[in-house]
Short mmCIF file of C-alpha atoms in Angstrom, two decimals:
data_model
loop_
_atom_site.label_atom_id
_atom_site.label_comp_id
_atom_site.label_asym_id
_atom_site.label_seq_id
_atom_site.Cartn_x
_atom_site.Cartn_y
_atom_site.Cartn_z
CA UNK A 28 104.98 123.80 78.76
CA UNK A 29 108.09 125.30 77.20
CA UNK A 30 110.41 122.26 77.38
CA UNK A 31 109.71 120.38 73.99
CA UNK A 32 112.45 117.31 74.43
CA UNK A 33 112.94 115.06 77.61
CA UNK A 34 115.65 112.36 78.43
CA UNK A 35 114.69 108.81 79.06
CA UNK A 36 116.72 105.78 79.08
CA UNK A 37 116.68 102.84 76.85
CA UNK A 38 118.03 99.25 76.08
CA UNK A 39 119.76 99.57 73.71
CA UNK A 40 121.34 95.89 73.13
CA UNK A 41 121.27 93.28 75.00
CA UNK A 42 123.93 92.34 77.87
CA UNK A 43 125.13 90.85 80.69
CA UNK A 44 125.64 93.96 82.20
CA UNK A 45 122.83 96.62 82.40
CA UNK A 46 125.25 99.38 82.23
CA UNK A 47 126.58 98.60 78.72
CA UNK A 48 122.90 97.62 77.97
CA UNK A 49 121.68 100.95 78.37
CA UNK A 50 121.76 104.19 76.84
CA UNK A 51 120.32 107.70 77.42
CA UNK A 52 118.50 109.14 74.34
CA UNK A 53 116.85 112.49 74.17
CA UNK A 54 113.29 112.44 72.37
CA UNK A 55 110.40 115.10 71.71
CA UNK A 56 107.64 115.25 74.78
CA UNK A 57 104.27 113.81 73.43
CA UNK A 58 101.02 114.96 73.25
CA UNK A 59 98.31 112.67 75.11
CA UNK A 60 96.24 111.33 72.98
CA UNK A 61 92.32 110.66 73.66
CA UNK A 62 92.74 109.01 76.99
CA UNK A 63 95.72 109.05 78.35
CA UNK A 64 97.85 111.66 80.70
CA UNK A 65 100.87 113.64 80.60
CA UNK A 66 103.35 113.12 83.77
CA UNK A 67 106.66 114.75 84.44
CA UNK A 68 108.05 111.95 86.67
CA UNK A 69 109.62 113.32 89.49
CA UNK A 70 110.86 109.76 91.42
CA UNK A 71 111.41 106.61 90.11
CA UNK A 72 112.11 103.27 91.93
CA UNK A 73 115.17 100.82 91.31
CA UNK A 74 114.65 97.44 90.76
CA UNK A 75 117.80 96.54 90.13
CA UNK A 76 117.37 92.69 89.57
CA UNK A 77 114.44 93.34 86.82
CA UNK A 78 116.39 95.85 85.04
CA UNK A 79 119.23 93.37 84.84
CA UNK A 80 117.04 90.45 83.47
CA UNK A 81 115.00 92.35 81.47
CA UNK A 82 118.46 93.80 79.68
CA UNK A 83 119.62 90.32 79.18
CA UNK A 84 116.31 89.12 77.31
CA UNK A 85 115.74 86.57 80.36
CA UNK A 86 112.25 88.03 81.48
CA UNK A 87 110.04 85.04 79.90
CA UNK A 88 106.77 87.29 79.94
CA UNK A 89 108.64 89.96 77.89
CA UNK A 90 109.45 89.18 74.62
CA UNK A 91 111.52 92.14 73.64
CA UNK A 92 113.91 92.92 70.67
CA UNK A 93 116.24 96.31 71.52
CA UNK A 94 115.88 98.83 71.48
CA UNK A 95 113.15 99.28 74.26
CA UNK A 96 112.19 101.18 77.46
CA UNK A 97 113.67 100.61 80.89
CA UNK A 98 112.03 101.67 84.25
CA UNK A 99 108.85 100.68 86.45
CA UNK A 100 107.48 102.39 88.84
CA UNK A 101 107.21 106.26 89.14
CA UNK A 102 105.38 108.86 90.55
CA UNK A 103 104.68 112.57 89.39
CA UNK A 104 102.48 115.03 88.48
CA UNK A 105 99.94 115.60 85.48
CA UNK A 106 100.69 118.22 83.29
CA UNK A 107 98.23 117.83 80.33
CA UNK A 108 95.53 115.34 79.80
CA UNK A 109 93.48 114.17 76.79
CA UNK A 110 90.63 115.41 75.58
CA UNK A 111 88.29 112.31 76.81
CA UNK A 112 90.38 112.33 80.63
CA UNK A 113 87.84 113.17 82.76
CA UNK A 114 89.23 111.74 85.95
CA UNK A 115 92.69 113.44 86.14
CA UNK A 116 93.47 116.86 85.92
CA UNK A 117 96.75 119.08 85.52
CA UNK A 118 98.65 119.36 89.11
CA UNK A 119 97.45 115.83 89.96
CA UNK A 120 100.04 113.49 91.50
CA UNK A 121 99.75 110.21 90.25
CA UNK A 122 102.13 106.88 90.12
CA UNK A 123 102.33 104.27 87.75
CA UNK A 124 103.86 100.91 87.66
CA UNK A 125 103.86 100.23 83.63
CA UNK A 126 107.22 98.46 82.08
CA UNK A 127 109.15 100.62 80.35
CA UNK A 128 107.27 104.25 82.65
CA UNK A 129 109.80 104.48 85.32
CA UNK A 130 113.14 105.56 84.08
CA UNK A 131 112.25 108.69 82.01
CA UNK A 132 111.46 112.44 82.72
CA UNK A 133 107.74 112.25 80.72
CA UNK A 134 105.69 109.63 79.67
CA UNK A 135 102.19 109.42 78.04
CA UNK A 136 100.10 106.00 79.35
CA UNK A 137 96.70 105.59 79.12
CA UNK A 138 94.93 107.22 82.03
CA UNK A 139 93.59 103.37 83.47
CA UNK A 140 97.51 102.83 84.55
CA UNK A 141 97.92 106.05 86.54
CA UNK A 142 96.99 106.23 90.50
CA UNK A 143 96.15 109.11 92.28
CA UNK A 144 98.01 109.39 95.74
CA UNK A 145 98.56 111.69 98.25
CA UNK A 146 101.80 112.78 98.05
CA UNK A 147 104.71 113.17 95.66
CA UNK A 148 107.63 111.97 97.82
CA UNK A 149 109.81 108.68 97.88
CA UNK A 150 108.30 106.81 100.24
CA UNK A 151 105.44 106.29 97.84
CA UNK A 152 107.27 104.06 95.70
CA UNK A 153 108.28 101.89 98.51
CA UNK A 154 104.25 101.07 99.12
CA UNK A 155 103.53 100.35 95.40
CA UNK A 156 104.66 97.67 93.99
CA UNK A 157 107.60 97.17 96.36
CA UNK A 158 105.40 96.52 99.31
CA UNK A 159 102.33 95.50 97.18
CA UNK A 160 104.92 92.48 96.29
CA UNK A 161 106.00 91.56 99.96
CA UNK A 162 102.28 91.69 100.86
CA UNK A 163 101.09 89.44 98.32
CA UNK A 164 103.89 87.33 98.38
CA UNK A 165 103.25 86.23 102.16
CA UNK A 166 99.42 86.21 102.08
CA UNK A 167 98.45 84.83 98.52
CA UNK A 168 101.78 82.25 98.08
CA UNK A 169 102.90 82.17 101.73
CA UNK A 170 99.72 81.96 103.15
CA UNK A 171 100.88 83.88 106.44
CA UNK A 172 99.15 82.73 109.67
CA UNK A 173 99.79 83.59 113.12
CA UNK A 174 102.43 82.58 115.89
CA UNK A 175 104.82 81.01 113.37
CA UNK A 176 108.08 81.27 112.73
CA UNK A 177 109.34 83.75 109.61
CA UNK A 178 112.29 84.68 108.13
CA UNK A 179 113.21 87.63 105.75
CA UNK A 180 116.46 87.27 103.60
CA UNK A 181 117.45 90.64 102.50
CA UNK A 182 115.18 91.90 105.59
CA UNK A 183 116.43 95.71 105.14
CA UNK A 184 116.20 95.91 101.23
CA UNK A 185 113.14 97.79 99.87
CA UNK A 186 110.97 94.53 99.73
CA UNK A 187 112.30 92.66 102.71
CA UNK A 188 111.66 95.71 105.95
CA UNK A 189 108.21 95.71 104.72
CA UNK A 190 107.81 92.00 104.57
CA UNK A 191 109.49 92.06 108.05
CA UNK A 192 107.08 94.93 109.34
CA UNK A 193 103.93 92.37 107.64
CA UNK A 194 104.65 89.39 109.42
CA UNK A 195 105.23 91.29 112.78
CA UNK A 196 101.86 93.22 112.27
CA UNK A 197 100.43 89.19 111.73
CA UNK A 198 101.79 88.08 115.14
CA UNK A 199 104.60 86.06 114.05
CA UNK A 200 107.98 85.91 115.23
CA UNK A 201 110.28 87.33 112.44
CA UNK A 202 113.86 86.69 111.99
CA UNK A 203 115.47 89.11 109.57
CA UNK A 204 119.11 88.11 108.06
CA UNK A 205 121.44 91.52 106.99
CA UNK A 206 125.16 91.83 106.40
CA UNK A 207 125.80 95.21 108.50
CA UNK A 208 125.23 97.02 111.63
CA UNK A 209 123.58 99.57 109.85
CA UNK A 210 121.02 97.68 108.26
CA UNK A 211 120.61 95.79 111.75
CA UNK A 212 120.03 98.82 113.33
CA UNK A 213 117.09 99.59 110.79
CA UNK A 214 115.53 95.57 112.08
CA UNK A 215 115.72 96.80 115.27
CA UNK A 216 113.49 99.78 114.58
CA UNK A 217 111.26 97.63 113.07
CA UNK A 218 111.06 95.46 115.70
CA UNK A 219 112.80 92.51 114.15
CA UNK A 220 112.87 89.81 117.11
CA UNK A 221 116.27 88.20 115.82
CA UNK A 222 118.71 89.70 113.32
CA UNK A 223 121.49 87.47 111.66
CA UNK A 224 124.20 89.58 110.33
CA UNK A 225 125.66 87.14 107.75
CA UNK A 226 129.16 88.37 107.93
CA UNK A 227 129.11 88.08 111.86
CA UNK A 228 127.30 84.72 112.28
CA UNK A 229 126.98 81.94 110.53
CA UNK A 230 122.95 81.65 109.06
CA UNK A 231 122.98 77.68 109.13
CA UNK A 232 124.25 77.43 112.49
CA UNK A 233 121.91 79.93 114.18
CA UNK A 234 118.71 78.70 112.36
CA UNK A 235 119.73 74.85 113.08
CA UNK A 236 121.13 76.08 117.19
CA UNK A 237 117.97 78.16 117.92
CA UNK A 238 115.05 77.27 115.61
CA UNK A 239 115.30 73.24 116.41
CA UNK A 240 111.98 72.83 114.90
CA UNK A 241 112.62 74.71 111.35
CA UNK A 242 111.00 77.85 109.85
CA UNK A 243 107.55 77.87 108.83
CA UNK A 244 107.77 80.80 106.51
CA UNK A 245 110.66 81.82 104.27
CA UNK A 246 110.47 85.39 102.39
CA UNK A 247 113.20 84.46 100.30
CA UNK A 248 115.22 87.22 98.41
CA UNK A 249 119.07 86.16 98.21
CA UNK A 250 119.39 82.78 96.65
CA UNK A 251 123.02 80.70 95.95
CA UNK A 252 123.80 79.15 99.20
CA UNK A 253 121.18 81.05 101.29
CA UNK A 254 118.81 78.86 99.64
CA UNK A 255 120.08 76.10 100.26
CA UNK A 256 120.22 77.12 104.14
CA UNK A 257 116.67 77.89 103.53
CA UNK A 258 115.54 74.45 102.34
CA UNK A 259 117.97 72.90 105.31
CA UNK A 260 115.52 74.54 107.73
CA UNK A 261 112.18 74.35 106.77
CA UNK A 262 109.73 73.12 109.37
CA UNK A 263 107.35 70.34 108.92
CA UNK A 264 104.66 72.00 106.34
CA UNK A 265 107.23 74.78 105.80
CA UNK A 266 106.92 77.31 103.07
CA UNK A 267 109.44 78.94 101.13
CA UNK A 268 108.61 81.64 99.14
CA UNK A 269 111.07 82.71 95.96
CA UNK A 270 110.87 86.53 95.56
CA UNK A 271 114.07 86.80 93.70
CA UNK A 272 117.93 85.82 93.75
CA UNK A 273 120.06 88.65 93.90
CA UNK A 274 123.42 87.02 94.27
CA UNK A 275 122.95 85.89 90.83
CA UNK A 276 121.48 88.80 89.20
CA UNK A 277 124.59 89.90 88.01
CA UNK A 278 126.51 87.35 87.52
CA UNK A 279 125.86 83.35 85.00
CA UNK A 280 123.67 81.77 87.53
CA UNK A 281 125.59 79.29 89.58
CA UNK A 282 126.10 75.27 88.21
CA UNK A 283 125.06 72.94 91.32
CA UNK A 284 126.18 69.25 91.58
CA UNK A 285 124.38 68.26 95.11
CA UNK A 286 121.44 66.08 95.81
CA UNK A 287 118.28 67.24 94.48
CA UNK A 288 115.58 69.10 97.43
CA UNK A 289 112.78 66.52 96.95
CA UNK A 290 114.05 64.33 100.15
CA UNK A 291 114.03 66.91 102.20
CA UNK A 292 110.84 69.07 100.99
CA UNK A 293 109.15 65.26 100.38
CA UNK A 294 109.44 64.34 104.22
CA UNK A 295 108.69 67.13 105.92
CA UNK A 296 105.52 68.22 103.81
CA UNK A 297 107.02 71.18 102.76
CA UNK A 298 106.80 73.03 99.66
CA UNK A 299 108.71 75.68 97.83
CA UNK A 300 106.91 78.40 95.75
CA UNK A 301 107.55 81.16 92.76
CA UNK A 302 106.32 84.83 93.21
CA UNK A 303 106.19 86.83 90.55
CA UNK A 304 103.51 90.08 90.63
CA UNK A 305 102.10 90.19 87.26
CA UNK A 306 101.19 86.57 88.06
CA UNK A 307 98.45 88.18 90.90
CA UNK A 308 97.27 91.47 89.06
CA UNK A 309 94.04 90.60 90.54
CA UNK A 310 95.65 91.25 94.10
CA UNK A 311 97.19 94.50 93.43
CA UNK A 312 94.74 97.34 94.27
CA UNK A 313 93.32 96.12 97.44
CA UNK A 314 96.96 95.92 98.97
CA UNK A 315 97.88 98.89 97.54
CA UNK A 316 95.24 100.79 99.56
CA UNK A 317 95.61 98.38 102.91
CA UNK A 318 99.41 99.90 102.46
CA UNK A 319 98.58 102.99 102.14
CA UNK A 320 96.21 103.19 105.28
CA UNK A 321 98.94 101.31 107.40
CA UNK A 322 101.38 103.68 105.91
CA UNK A 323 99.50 106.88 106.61
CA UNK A 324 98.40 105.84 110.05
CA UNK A 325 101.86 105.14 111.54
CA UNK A 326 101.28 101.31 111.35
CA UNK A 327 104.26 101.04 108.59
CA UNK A 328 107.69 102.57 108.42
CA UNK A 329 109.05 103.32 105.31
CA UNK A 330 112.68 103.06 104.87
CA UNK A 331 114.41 104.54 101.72
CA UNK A 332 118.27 104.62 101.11
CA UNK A 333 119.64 107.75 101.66
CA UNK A 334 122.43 107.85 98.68
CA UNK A 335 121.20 110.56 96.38
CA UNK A 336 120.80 109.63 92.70
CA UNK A 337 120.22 112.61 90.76
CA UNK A 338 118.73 112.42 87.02
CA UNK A 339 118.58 109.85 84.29
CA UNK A 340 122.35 109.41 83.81
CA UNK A 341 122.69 107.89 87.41
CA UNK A 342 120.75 105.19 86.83
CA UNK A 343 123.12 102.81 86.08
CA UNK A 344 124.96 103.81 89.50
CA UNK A 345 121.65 103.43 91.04
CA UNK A 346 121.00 99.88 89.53
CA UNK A 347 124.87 98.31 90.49
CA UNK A 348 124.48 100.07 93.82
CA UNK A 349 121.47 98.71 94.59
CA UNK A 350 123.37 94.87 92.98
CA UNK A 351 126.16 95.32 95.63
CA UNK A 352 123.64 95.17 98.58
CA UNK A 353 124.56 98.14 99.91
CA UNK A 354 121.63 100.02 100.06
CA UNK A 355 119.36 100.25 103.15
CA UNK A 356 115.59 100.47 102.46
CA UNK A 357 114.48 101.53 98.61
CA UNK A 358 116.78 103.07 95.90
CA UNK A 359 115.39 106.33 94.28
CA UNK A 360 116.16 108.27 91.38
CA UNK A 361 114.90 111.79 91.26
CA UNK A 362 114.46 113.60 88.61
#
């Protein structure tokens, strides 16, 4: 290997915004110890919310003090191994999800937290832990049935088309909620049976007009007052599942003086729920490979945005791109 220094990108200090949290640093490639591999990253994913909290110290599980690695998931190829690897060999292409992994050109991990997969390609890191979230999320917390009623915030974001694609493939009837004709276009593709462009119809009106009898399933990705619309509309034994809140990623989370949710959840039987993935670690292989095989077999589209970010410094483009809701499907960096 004749490079001998790599760029990666680090917190250094904490902030409000990630940009002026972050920092690129160059730093000498390691050796692999005992057991772990070498990878030269190639792709890495953008989770723009997690960057942001993680950069403002607001992650609870993560006790960090700056400065300290940014980045998740990532997927390469091995290009040294340690002397006790015995399951990995140079030219492999492997992912891993490990904090602090994903926004850098190398990094050495312990060979346990590296997965081989097929391919080297973006779509990849749209299957783990993207759609490893959205699966768990409505099995484990949702506890998806059939012939209900579901509906995807966010539905064309990296998470929310493959919750969308998930609840279709259950035999439920999926409503997906967008804010352009683009990202419509994509539900339609995915066979979304009604798509709620935000900024052409009003959310509370159509759910309340045409869904009488409330929502049985909420994938919930937006927060503020899409929450609340949320809560309005749950059906009797309704679930709403929180897999993030977007609108208030980058911004002080909003101050609300309105009547608590407990009358409505309270009557109805209804319940509202926290996802989180590290939370069901236990989950994660088995839907990674039921992913995969849906993925490889034509059962699962994969949708990644098609604005090119090109090498470490664009990550902070990537991240407030991603914070704007403009992308359609799952941001990538390549490196």
């Amino acid at each position: 290997m004749e490079a001998k220094i790599y760029k990666k990108l680090i917190a250094k200090r904490f902030s409000h915004d990630f940009k002026s949290s972050v920092e690129v640093v160059e730093v000498p490639i390691p050796e692999p110890t005992g057991n772990e591999v070498l990878i030269r990253n190639q792709f890495a994913g953008v989770n723009g919310g997690f960057d942001t909290l993680l950069c403002r110290g607001e992650v609870p599980f993560a006790s960090l003090i700056p400065p300290f690695d940014v980045g998740v998931e990532a997927v390469g190829e091995v290009v040294d191994v340690g002397e006790n690897v015995s399951d990995f060999k140079v030219g492999d292409t492997v992912q891993t999800i490990a904090r602090g992994g994903g926004y850098r050109e190398y990094q050495a991990v312990d060979s346990k937290l590296a997965f081989k997969v097929r391919e080297s390609r973006p779509e990849v890191l749209t299957l783990m832990p993207t759609g490893v979230s959205a699966l768990v999320a409505l099995e484990q917390v949702g506890e998806m049935k059939s012939n209900e009623v579901v509906l995807v915030t966010a539905a064309a974001g990296g998470t929310g088309h493959i919750a969308v694609q998930l609840a279709k493939l259950a035999g439920n009837h999926v409503i997906g909620t967008c804010g352009s004709e683009t990202k419509a276009e994509l539900l339609r593709e995915l066979g979304c049976d009604r798509i709620i462009n935000y900024r052409q119809e009003n959310l509370h009106q159509v759910l309340k007009q045409e869904y009488p009898n409330g929502i049985n399933l909420i994938f919930e990705c937006v927060g503020k007052d899409v929450f609340d619309t949320c809560v309005d509309n749950l059906a009797v034994g309704g679930r709403l599942v929180v897999v993030g809140f977007i609108s208030e990623y980058a911004k002080q989370p909003e101050k609300v003086t309105q009547p608590r949710i407990y009358q409505q959840l309270f009557w109805k039987g209804a319940s509202v729920r926290g996802f989180l993935m590290p939370h069901y670690s236990p989950y994660l292989a088995e839907a990674s490979d039921r992913l995969s095989n849906l993925f490889y077999s034509d059962k699962l589209k994969v949708a990644v945005d098609p604005t090119q970010f090109l090498g470490i410094e664009s990550i902070p483009s990537a991240v407030e791109y991603l914070l704007s809701g403009q992308n359609c499907g799952k941001v990538i960096v390549t490196y």
